[in-house]
PDB file of C-alpha atoms in Angstrom:
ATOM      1  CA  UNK H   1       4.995 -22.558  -6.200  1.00 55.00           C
ATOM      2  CA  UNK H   2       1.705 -22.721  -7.605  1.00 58.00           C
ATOM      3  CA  UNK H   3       1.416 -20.261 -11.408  1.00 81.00           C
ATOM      4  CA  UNK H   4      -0.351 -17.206 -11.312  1.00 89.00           C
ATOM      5  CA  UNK H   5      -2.204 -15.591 -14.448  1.00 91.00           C
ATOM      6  CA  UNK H   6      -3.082 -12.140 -14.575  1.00 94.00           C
ATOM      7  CA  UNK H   7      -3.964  -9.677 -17.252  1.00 95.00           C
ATOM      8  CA  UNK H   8      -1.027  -7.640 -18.500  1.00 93.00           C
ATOM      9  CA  UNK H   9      -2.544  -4.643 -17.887  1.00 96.00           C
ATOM     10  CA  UNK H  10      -6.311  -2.655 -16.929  1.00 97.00           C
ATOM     11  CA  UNK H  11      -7.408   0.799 -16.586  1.00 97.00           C
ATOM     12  CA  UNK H  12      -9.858   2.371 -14.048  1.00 96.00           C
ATOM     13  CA  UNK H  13     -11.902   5.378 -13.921  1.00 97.00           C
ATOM     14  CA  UNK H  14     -10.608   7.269 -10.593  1.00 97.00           C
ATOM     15  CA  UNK H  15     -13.231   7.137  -7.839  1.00 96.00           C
ATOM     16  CA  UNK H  16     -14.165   3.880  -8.767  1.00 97.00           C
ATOM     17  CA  UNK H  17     -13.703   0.009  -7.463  1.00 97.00           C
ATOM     18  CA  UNK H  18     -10.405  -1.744  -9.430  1.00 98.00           C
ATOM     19  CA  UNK H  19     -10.810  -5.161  -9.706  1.00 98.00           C
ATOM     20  CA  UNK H  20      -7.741  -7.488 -10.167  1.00 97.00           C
ATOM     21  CA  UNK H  21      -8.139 -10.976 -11.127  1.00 97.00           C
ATOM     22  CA  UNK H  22      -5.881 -13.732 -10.581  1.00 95.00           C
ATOM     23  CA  UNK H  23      -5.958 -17.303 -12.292  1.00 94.00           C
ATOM     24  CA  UNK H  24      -4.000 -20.191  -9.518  1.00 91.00           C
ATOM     25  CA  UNK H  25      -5.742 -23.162 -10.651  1.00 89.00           C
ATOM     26  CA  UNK H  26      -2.883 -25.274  -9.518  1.00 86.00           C
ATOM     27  CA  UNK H  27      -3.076 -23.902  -5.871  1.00 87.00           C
ATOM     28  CA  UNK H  28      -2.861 -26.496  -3.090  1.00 83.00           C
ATOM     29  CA  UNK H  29      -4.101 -26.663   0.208  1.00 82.00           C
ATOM     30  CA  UNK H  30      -1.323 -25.079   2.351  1.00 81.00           C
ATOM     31  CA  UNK H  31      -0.878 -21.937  -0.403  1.00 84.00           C
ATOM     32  CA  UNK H  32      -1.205 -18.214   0.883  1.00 87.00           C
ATOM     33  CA  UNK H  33      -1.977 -16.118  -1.615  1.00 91.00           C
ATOM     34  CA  UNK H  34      -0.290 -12.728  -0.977  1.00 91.00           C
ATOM     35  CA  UNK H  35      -0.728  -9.349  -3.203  1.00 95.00           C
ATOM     36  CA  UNK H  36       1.986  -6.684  -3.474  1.00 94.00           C
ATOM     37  CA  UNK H  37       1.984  -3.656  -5.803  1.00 95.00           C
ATOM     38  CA  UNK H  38       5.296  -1.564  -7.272  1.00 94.00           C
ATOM     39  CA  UNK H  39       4.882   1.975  -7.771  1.00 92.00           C
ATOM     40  CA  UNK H  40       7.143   2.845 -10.894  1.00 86.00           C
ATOM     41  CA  UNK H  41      11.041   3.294  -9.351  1.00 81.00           C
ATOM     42  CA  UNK H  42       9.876   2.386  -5.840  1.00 88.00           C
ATOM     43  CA  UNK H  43      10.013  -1.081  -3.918  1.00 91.00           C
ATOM     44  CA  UNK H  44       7.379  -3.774  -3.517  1.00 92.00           C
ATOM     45  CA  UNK H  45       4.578  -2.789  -1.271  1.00 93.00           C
ATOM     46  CA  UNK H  46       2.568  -5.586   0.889  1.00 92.00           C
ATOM     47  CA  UNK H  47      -1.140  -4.810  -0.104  1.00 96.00           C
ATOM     48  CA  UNK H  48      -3.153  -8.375   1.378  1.00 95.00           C
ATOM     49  CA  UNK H  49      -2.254 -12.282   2.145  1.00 92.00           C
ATOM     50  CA  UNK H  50      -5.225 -14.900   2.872  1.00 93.00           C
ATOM     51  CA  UNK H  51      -5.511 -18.302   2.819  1.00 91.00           C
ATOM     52  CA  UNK H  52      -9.628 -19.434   2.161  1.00 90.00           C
ATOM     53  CA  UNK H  53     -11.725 -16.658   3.499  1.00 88.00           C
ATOM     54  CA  UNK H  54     -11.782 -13.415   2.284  1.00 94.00           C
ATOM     55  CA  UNK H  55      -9.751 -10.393   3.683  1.00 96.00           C
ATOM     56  CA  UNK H  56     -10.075  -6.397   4.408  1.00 96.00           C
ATOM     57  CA  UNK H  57      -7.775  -4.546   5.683  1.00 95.00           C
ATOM     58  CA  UNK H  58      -7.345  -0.384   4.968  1.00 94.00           C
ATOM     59  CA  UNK H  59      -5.984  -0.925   1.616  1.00 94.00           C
ATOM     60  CA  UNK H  60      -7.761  -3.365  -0.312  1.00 97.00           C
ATOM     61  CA  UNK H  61     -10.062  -6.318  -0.227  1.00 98.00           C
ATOM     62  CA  UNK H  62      -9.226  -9.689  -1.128  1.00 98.00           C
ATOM     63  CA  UNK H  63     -12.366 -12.501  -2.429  1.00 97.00           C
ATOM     64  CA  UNK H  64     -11.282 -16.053  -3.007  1.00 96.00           C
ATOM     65  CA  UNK H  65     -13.473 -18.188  -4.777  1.00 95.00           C
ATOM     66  CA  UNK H  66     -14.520 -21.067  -2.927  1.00 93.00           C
ATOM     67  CA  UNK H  67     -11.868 -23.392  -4.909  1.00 93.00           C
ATOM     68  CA  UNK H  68      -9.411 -21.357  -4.181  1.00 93.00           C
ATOM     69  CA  UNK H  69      -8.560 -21.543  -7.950  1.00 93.00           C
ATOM     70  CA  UNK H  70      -8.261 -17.758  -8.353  1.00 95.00           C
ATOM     71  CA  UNK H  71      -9.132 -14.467  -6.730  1.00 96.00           C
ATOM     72  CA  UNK H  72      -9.538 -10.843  -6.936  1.00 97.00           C
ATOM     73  CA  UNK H  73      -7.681  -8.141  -5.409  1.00 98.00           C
ATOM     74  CA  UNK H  74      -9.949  -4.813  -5.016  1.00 98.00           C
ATOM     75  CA  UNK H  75      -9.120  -1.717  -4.607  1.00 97.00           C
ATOM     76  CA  UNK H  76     -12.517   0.279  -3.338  1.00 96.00           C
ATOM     77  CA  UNK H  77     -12.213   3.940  -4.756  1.00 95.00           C
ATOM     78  CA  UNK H  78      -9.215   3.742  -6.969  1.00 96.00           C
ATOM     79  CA  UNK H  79      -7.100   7.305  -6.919  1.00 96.00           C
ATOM     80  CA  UNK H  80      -4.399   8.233  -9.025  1.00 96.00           C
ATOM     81  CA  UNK H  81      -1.545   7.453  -6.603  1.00 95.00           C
ATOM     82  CA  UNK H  82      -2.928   3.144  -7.433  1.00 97.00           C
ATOM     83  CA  UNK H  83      -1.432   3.502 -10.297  1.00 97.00           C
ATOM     84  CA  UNK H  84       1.536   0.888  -9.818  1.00 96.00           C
ATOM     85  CA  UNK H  85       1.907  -2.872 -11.011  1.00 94.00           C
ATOM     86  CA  UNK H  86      -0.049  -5.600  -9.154  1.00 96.00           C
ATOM     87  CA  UNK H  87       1.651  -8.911  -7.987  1.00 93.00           C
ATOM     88  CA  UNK H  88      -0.476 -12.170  -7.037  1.00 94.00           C
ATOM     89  CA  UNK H  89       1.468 -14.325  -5.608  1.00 89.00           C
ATOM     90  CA  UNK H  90       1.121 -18.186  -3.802  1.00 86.00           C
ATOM     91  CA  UNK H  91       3.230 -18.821  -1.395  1.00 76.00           C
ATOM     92  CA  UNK H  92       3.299 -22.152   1.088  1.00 67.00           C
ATOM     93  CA  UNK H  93       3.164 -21.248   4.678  1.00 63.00           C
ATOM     94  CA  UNK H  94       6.325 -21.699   6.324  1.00 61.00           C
ATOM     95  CA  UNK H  95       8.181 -21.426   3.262  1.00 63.00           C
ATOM     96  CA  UNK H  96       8.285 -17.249   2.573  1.00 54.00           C
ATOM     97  CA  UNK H  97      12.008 -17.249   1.559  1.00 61.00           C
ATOM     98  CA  UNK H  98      11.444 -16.969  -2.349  1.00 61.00           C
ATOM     99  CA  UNK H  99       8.633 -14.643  -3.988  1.00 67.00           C
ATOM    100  CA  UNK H 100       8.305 -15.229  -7.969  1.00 69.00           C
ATOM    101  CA  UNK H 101       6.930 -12.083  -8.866  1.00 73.00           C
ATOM    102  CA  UNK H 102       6.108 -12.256 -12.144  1.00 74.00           C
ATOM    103  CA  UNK H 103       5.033  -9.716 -14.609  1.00 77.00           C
ATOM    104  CA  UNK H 104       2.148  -8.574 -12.711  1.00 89.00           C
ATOM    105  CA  UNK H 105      -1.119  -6.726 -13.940  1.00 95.00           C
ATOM    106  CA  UNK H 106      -0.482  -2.755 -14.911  1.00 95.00           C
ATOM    107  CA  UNK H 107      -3.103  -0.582 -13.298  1.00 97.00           C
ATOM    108  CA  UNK H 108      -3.693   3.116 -14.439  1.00 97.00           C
ATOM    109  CA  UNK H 109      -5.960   5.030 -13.152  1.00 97.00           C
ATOM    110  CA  UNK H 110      -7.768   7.737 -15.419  1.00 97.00           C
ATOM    111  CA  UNK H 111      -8.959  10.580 -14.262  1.00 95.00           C
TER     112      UNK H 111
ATOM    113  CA  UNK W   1       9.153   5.198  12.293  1.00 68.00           C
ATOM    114  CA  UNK W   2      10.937   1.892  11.442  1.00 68.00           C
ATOM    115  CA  UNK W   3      12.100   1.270   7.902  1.00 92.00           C
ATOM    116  CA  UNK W   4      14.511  -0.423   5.659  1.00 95.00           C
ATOM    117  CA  UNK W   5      17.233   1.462   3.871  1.00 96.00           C
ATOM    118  CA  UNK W   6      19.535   0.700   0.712  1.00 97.00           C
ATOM    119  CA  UNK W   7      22.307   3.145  -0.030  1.00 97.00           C
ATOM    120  CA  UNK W   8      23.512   4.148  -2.310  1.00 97.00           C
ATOM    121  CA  UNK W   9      20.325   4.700  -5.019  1.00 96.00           C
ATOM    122  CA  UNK W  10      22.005   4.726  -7.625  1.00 97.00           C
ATOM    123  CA  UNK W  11      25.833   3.065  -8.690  1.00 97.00           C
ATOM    124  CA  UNK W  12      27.995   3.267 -11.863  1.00 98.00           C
ATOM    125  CA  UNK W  13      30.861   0.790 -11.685  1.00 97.00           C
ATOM    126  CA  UNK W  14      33.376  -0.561 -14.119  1.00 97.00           C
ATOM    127  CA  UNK W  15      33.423  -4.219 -15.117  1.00 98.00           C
ATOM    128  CA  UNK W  16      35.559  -6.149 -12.637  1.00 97.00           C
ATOM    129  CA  UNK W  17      35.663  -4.025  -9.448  1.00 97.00           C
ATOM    130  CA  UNK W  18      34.295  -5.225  -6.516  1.00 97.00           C
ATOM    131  CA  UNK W  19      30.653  -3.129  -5.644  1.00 98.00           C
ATOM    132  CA  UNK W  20      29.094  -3.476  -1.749  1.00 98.00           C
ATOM    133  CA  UNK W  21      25.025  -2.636  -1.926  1.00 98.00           C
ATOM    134  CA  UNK W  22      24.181  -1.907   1.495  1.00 98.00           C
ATOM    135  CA  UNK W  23      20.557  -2.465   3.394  1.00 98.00           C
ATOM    136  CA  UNK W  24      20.009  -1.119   7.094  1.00 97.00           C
ATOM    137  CA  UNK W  25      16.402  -2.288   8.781  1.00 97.00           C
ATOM    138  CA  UNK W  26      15.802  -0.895  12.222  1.00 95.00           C
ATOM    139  CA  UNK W  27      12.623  -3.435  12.553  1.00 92.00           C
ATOM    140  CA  UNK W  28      14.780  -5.755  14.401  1.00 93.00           C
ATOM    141  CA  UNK W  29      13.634  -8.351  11.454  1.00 93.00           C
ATOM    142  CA  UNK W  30      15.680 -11.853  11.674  1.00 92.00           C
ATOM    143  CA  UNK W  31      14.665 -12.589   8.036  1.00 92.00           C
ATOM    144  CA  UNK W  32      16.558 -11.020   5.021  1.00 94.00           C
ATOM    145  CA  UNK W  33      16.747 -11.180   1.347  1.00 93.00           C
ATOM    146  CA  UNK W  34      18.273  -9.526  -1.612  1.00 95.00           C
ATOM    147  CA  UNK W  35      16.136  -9.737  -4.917  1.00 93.00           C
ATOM    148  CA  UNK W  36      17.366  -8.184  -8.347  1.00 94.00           C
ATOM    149  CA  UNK W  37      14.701  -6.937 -10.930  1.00 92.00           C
ATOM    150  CA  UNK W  38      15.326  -7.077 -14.567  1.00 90.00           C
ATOM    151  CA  UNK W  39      12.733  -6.122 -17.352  1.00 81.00           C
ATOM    152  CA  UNK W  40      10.665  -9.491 -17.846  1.00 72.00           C
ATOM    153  CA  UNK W  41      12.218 -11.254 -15.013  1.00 74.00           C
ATOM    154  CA  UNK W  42       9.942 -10.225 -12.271  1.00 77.00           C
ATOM    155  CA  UNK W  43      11.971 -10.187  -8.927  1.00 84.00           C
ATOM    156  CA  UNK W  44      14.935 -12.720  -8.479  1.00 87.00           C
ATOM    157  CA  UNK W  45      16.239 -13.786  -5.462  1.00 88.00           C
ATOM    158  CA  UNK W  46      19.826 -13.851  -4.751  1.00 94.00           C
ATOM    159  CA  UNK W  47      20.701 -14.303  -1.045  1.00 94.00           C
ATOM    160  CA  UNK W  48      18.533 -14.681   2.080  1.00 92.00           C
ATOM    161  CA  UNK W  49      19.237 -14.930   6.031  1.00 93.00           C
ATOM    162  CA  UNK W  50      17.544 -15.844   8.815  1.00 91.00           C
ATOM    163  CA  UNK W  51      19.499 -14.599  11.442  1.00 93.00           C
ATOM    164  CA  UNK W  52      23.350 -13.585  12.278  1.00 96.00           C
ATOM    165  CA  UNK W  53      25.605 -15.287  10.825  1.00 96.00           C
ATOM    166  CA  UNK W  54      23.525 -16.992   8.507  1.00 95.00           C
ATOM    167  CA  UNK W  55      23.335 -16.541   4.798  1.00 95.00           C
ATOM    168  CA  UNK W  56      21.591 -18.687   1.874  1.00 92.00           C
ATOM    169  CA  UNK W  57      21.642 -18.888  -2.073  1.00 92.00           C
ATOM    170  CA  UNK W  58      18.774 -17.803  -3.825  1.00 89.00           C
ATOM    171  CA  UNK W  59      18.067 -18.290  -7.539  1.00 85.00           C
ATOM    172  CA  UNK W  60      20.635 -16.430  -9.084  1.00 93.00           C
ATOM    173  CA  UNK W  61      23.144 -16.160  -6.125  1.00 95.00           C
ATOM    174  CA  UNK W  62      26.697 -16.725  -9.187  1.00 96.00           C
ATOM    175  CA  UNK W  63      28.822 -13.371  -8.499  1.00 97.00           C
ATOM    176  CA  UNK W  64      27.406 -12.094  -5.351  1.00 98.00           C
ATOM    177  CA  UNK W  65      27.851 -13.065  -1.774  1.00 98.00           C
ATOM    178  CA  UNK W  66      26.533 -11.538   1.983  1.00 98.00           C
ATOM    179  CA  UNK W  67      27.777 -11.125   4.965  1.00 97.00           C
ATOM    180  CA  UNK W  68      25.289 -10.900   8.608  1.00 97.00           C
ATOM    181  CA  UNK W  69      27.291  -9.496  11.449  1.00 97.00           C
ATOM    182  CA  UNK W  70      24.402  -8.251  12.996  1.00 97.00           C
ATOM    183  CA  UNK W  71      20.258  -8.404  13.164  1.00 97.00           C
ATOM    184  CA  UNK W  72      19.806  -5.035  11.041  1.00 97.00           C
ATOM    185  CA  UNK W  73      22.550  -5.569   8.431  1.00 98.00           C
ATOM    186  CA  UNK W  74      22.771  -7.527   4.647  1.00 98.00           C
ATOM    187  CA  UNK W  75      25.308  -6.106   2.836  1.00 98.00           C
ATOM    188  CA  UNK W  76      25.460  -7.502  -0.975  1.00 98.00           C
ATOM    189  CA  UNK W  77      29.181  -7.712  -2.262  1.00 98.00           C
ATOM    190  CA  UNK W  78      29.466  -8.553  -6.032  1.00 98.00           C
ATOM    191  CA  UNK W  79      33.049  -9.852  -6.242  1.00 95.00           C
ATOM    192  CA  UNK W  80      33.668  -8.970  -9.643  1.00 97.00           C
ATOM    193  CA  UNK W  81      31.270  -6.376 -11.282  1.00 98.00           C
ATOM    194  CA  UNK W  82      30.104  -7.705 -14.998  1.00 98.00           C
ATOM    195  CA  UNK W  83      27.860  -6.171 -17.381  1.00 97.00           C
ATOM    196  CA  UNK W  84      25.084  -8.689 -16.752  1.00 96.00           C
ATOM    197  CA  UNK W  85      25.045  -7.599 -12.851  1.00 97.00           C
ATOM    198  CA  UNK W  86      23.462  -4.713 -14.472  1.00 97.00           C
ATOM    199  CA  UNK W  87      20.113  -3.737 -12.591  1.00 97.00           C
ATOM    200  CA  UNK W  88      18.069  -2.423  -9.658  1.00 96.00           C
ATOM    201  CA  UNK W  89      18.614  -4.174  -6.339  1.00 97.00           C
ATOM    202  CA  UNK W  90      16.390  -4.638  -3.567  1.00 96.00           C
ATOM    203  CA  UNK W  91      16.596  -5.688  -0.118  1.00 96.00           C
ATOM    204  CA  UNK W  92      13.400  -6.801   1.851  1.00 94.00           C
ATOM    205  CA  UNK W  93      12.764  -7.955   5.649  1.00 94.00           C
ATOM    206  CA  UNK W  94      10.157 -10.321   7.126  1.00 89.00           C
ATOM    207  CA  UNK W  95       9.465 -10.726  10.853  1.00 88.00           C
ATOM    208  CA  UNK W  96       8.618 -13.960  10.015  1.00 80.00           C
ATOM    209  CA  UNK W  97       8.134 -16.552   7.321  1.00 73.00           C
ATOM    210  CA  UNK W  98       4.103 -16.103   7.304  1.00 72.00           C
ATOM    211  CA  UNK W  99       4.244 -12.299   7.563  1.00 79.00           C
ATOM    212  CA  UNK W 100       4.930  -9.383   4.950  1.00 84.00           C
ATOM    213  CA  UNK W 101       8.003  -8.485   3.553  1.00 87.00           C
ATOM    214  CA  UNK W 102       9.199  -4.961   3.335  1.00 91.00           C
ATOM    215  CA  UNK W 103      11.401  -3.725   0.817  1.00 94.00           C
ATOM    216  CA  UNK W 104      13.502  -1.093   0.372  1.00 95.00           C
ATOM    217  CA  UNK W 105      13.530   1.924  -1.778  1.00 94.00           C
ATOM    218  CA  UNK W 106      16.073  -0.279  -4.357  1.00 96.00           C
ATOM    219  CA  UNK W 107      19.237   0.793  -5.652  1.00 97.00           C
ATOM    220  CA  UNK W 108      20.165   0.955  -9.364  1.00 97.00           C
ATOM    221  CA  UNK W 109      23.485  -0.429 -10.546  1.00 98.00           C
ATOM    222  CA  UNK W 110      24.917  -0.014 -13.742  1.00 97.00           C
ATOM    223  CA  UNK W 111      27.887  -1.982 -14.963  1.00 97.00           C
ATOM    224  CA  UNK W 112      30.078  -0.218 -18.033  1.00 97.00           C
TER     225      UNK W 112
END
């Protein structure tokens, strides 16, 4: 699997847009990258997967730079309940058996 | 609603007995796994399936084994309970290899 780099940790105002980066400058061609997000004491949560363009769905947005060397995960009007760790992960197609989750980046949300 | 289900939440068990974590998806899902999460580990897997009567190693698969006797089970046995099995399990499901994974709610073992 390609590395992913993400801070250890950000804070965001409630009401506003959380941005997540994520470093994969060793990505190649055939790599999803897929978010997921852990609510303390709870399971994984599927946030977002793409591939080279960017995605929306109800939860998030996902931008990939046009390298595909990194992207950003964003949340549009952060509320408390975002408050979780973030997960960027890259994942081959075709080969989903094994996520390395890493540390992930700690959101918190302020009020 | 479907949804995938790990009983029991929470385990105490005493070094050497044999423990059985139990996940139940009602997705119909042919794709399984069993992860462990320990504090600056991130999620490991252990065991995987694709189907009945299939089963896989994962990473760290030493001590624990599964069984598939059917599409919505993956019960993880660990043969011989040690200290180090210490941690909170969690089962996921994928409909397929290039769609999201679902996990369950996790159950917490602890090992004395």
């Amino acid at each position: 699997d390609a590395k992913t780099t993400q801070p250890t940790s950000m804070d965001c105002a409630e009401g506003r847009a959380a941005n997540l980066p994520c470093n994969h400058s060793t990505i190649s061609g055939n790599e999803y990258v897929y978010w997921y997000r852990q609510i303390h004491s709870q399971g994984p949560q599927y946030i977002i997967h793409g591939l080279k363009n960017n995605e929306t769905n109800e939860m998030a947005s996902l931008i990939i730079t046009e390298d595909r060397k990194s992207s950003t995960l964003i949340l549009p009007h952060a509320t408390l309940r975002d408050t979780a760790v973030y997960y960027c992960i890259v994942r081959p197609e075709n080969t989903g058996n094994q996520f390395y989750f890493g540390t992930g980046t700690s959101l918190t949300v302020i009020p | 609603d479907a949804e995938i289900t790990q009983s029991p939440r929470h385990k105490i068990t005493e070094t050497g007995r044999q423990v059985t974590l139990a996940c139940h998806q009602t997705w119909n899902h042919n794709n399984m796994f069993w992860y462990r999460q320990d504090l600056g580990h991130g999620l490991r897997l252990i065991h995987y399936s694709y189907g009945v009567q299939d089963t896989n190693k994962g990473e760290v698969s030493d001590g624990y084994s599964v069984s598939r006797s059917n599409t919505e089970d993956l019960p993880l046995t660990l043969e011989s309970a040690a200290s180090s099995q210490t941690s909170v399990y969690f089962c996921a499901s994928r409909r397929t290899m290039n769609t999201e994974a679902f996990f369950g709610q996790g159950t917490r073992l602890t090992v004395v």
